[in-house]
Structures are given as C-alpha cells and as structure tokens.
PDB file of C-alpha atoms in Angstrom:
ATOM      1  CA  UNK A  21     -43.863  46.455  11.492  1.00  0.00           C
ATOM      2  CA  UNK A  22     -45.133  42.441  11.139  1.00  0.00           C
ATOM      3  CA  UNK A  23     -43.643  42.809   7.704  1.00  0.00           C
ATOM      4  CA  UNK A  24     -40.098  43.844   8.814  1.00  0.00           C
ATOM      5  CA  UNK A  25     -40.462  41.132  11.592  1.00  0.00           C
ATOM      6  CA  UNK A  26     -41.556  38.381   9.085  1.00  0.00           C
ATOM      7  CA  UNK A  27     -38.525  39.524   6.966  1.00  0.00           C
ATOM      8  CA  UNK A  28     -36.210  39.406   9.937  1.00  0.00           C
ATOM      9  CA  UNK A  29     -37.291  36.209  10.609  1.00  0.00           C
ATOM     10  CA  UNK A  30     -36.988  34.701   7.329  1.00  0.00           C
ATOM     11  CA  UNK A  31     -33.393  36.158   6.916  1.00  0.00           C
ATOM     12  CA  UNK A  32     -32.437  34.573  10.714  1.00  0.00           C
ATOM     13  CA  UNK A  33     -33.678  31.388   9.043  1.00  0.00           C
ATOM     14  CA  UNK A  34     -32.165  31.335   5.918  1.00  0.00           C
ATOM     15  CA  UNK A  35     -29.242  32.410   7.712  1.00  0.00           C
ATOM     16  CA  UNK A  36     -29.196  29.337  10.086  1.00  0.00           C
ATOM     17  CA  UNK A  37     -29.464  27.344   7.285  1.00  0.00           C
ATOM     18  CA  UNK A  38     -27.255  28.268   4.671  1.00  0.00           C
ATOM     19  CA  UNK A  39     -24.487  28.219   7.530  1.00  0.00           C
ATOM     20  CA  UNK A  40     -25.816  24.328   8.071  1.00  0.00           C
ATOM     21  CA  UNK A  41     -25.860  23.736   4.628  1.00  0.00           C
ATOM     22  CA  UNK A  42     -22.349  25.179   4.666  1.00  0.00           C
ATOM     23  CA  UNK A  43     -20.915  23.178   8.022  1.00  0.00           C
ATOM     24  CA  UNK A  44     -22.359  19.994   6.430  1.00  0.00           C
ATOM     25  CA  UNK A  45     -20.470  20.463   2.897  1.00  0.00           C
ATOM     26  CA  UNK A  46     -17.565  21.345   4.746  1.00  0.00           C
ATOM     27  CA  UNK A  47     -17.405  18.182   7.100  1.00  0.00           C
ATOM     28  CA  UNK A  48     -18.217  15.956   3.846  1.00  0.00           C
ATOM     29  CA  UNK A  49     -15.968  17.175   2.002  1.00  0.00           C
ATOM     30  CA  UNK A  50     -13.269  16.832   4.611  1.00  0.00           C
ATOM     31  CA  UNK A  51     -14.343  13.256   5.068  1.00  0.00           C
ATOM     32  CA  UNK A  52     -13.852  12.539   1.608  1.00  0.00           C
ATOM     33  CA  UNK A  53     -10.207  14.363   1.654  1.00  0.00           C
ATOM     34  CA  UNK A  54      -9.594  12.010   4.357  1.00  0.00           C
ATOM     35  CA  UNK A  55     -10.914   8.942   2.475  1.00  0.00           C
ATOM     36  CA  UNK A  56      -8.997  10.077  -0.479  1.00  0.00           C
ATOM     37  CA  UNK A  57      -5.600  10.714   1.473  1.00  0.00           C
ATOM     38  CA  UNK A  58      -6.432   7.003   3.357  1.00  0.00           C
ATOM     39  CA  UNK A  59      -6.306   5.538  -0.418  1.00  0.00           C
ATOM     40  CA  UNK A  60      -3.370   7.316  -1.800  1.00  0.00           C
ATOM     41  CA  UNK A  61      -1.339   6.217   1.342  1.00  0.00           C
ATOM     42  CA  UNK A  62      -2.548   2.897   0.781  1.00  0.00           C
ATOM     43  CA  UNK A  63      -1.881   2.439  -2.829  1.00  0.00           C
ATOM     44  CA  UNK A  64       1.490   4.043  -2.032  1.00  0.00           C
ATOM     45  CA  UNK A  65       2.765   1.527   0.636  1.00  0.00           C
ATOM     46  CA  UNK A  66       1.207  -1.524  -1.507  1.00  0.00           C
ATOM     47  CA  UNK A  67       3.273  -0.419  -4.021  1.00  0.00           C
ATOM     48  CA  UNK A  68       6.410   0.155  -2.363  1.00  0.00           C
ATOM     49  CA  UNK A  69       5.791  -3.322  -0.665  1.00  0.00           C
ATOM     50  CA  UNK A  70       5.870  -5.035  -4.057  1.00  0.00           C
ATOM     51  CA  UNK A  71       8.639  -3.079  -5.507  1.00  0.00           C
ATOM     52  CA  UNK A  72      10.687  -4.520  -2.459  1.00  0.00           C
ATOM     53  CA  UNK A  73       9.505  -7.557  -3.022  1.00  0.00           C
ATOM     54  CA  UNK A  74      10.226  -8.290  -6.319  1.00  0.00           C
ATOM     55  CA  UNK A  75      13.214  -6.192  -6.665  1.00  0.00           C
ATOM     56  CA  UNK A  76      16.439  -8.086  -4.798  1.00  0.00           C
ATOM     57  CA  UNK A  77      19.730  -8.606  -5.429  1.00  0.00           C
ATOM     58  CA  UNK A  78      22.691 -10.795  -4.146  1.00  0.00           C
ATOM     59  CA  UNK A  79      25.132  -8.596  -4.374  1.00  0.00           C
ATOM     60  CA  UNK A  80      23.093  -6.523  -1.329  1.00  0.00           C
ATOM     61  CA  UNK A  81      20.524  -8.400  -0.486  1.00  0.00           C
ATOM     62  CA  UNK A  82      20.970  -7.731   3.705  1.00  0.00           C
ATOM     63  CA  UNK A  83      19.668  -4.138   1.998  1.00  0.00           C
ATOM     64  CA  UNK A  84      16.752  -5.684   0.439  1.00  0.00           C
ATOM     65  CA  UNK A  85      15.519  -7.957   2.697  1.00  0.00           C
ATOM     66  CA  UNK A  86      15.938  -4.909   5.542  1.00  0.00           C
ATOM     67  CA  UNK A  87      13.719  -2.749   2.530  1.00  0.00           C
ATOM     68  CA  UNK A  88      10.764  -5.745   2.730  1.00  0.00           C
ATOM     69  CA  UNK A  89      11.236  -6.297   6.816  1.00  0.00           C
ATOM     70  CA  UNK A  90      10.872  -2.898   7.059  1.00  0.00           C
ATOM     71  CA  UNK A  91       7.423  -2.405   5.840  1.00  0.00           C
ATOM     72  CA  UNK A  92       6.137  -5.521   6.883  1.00  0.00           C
ATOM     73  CA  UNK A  93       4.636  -6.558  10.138  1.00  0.00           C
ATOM     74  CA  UNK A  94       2.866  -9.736  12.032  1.00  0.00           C
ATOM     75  CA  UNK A  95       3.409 -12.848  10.574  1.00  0.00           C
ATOM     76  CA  UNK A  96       4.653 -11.948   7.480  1.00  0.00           C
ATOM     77  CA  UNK A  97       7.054 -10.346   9.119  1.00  0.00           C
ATOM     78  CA  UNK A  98       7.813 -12.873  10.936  1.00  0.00           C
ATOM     79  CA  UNK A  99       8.085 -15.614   8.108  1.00  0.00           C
ATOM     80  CA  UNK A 100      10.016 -13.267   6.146  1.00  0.00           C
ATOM     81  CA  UNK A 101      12.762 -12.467   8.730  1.00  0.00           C
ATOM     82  CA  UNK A 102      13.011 -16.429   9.558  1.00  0.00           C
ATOM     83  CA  UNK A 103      14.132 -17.043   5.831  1.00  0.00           C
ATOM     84  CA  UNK A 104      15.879 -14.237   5.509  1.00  0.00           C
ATOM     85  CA  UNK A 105      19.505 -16.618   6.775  1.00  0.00           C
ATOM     86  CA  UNK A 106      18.071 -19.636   3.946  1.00  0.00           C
ATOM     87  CA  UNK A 107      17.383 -16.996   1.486  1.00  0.00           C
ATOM     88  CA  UNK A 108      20.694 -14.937   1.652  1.00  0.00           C
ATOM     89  CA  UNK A 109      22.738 -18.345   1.116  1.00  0.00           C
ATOM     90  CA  UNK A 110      20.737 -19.057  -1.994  1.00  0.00           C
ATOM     91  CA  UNK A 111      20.155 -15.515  -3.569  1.00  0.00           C
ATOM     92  CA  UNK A 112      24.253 -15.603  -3.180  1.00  0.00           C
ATOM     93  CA  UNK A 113      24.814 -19.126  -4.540  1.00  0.00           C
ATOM     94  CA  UNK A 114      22.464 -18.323  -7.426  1.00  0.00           C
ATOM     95  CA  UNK A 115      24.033 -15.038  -7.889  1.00  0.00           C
ATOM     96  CA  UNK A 116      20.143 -14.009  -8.147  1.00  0.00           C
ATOM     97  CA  UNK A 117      19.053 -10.255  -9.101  1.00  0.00           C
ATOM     98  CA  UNK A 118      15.723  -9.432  -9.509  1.00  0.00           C
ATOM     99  CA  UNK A 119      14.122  -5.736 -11.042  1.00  0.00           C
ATOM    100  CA  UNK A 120      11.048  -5.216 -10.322  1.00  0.00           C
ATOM    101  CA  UNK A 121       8.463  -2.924 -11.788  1.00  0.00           C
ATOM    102  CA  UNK A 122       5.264  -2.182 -10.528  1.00  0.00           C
ATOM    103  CA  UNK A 123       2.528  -2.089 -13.428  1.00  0.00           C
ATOM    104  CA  UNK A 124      -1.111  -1.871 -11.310  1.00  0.00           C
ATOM    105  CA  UNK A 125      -2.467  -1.588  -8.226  1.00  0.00           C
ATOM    106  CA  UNK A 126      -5.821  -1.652  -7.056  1.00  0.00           C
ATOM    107  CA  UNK A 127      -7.579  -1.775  -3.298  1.00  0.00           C
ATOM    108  CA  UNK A 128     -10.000  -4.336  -2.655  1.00  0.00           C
ATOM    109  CA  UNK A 129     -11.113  -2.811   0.615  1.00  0.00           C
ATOM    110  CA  UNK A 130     -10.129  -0.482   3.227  1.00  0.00           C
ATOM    111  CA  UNK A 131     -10.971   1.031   5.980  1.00  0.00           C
ATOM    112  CA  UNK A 132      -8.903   3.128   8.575  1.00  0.00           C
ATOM    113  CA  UNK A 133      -7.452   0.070  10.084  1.00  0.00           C
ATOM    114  CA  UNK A 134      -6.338  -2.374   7.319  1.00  0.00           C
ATOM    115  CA  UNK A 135      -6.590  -2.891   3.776  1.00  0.00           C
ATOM    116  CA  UNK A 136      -6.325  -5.404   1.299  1.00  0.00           C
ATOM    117  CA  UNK A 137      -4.145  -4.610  -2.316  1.00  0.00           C
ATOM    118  CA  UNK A 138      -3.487  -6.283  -5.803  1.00  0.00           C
ATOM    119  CA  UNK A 139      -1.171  -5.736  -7.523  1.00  0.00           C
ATOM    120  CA  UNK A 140       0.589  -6.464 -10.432  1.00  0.00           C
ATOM    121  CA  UNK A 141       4.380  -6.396 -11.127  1.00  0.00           C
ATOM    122  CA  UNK A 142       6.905  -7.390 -13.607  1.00  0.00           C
ATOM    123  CA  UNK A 143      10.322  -8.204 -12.707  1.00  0.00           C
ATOM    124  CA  UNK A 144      13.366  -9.265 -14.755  1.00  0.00           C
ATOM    125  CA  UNK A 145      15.285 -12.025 -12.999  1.00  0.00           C
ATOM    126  CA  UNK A 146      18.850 -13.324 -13.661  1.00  0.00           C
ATOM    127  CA  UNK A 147      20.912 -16.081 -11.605  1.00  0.00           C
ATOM    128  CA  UNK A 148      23.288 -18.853 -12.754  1.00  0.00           C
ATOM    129  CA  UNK A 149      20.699 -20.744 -14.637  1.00  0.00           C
ATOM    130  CA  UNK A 150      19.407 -17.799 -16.533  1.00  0.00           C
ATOM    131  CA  UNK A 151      22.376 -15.799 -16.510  1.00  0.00           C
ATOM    132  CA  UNK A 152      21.027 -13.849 -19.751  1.00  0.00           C
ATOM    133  CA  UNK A 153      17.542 -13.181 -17.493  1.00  0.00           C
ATOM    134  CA  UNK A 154      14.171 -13.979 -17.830  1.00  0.00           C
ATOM    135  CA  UNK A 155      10.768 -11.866 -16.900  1.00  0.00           C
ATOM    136  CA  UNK A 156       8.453 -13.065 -14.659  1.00  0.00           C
ATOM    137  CA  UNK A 157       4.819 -11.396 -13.700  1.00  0.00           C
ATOM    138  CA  UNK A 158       3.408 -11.662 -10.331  1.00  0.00           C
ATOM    139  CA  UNK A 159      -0.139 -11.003  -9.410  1.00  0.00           C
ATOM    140  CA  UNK A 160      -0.154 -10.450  -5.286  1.00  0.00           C
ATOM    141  CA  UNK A 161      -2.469  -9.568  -2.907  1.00  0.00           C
ATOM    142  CA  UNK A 162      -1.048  -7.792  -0.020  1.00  0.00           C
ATOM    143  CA  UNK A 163      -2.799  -7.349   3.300  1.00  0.00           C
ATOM    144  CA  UNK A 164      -2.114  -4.032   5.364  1.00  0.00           C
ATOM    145  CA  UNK A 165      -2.737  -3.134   8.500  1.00  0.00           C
ATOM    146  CA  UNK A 166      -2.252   1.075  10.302  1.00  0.00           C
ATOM    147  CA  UNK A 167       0.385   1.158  12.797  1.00  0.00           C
ATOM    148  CA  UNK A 168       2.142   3.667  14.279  1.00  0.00           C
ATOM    149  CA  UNK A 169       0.967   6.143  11.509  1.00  0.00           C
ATOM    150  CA  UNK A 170       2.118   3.824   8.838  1.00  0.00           C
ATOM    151  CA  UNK A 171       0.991   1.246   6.725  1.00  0.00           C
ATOM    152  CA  UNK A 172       2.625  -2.135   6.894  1.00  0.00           C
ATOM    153  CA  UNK A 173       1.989  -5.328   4.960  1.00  0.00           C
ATOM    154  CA  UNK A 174       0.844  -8.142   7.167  1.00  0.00           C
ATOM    155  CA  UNK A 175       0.836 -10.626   4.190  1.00  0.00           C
ATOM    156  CA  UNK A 176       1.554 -11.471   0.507  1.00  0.00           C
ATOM    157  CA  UNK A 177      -0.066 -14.054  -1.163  1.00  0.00           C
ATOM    158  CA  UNK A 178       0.815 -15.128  -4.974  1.00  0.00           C
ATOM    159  CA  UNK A 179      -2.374 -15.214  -6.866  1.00  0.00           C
ATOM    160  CA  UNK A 180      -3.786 -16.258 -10.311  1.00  0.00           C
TER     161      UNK A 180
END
C-alpha cells in the first residue's frame, strides 16, 4: 500500500511538473514569436520607408511625397510635409526621378515602442543636369516609433 502511494505521489509530481515545464516552453516560445514578428514588422516598415524615400519622381511626385508622409510621423513628418510645396517646384524644374533599391537593413534596437534602423539603399537619379542618370548610395538611419498598430518613421538621418 505505501508503495502504490509513493508511486502515486511521484506520478502527481512528475505530472505537475512536466505540465510546468510544458506552460513555461510554451509562454517562451510565444514570447520569442512575438519578438520575432516585432522584428519582421520592423525591418518591413524601415524598408518601405527608404524605398519611399529614395524612390520619387516629378512626373507624380504629390504620389510620392503622400507614399513618405504616409509612413512618417512627429517631426519628421512634420519637416517633410513643410517642404513638400519647395520640393515639388524643384523635383518639377529639375525634371528629377529617382529609383530606389533597398540593398540592407539592419535594427539597432527595438523594443515594443520604437526602434532604430540602417539601412542601405541605392538609387539611380536623373534630372536636367544628369539627364543620362547617375547612382547614388545612401546609408540612413531611421527612427520608428508604434502607433496605432503601425510602425512609422519619426526620423531619417543621412549617415557615413
């Protein structure tokens, strides 16, 4: 009878903790999903930030510059929308077009609030004093913050 008891109550045990071990996995494992999902989602909007960045053209550049206001926020945002008048005239009077092409990207740090990005992009620019176009390579480091279930650049900087 103590035997069958002992037994019971080493199978309760192992029981209670093979479904902690269990719980525990599961919950870190979910947490790293989570962290993993965070980083794609970053990456993504970095990327997609840049791309609309480097990528505008004159011929519909009210479409581009809506593409870059719309994933921006704060004072980026804000700078960016106050050229936007200055910038059209030029872009047109240059007859500017510019392809970009995102070649890295890379997070800095993150957490479930903001992040900071490089990246690294090529883009192909012609205008009226390169009508025959000339490539350019930006390194940037964009700043993004989580709002409204979306990521949003608060700022681009040009670096090294």
């Amino acid at each position: 009878m103590r035997h069958s008891r002992a037994v019971a109550a080493a199978l309760v045990v192992a029981t209670v903790l093979t479904t902690a071990s269990a719980l525990w996995l599961g919950f870190a494992l979910a947490g790293q999903r989570e962290a993993e999902q965070r980083r794609q989602d970053v990456l993504a909007a970095a990327r997609r930030s840049a791309l609309n960045f480097t990528s505008l053209d004159y011929r519909h550049y009210g479409r581009d510059s809506a593409n870059v206001l719309e994933g921006a926020t704060g004072d980026f945002k804000k700078q960016f929308a106050a050229q936007t008048e200055q910038l059209t005239e030029l872009v047109g009077r240059n007859k500017s077009v510019s392809e970009g092409q995102v070649l890295e990207a890379g997070i800095v740090r993150s957490d479930e609030r903001s992040a900071r990005v490089l990246v690294v992009a090529d883009s192909e620019v012609t205008n009226t004093a390169v009508p025959r176009g000339e490539a350019r390579t930006y390194r940037l480091q964009l700043d993004l913050v989580h709002r409204g279930g979306r990521w949003l650049t608060s700022d681009v900087e040009f670096v090294g």
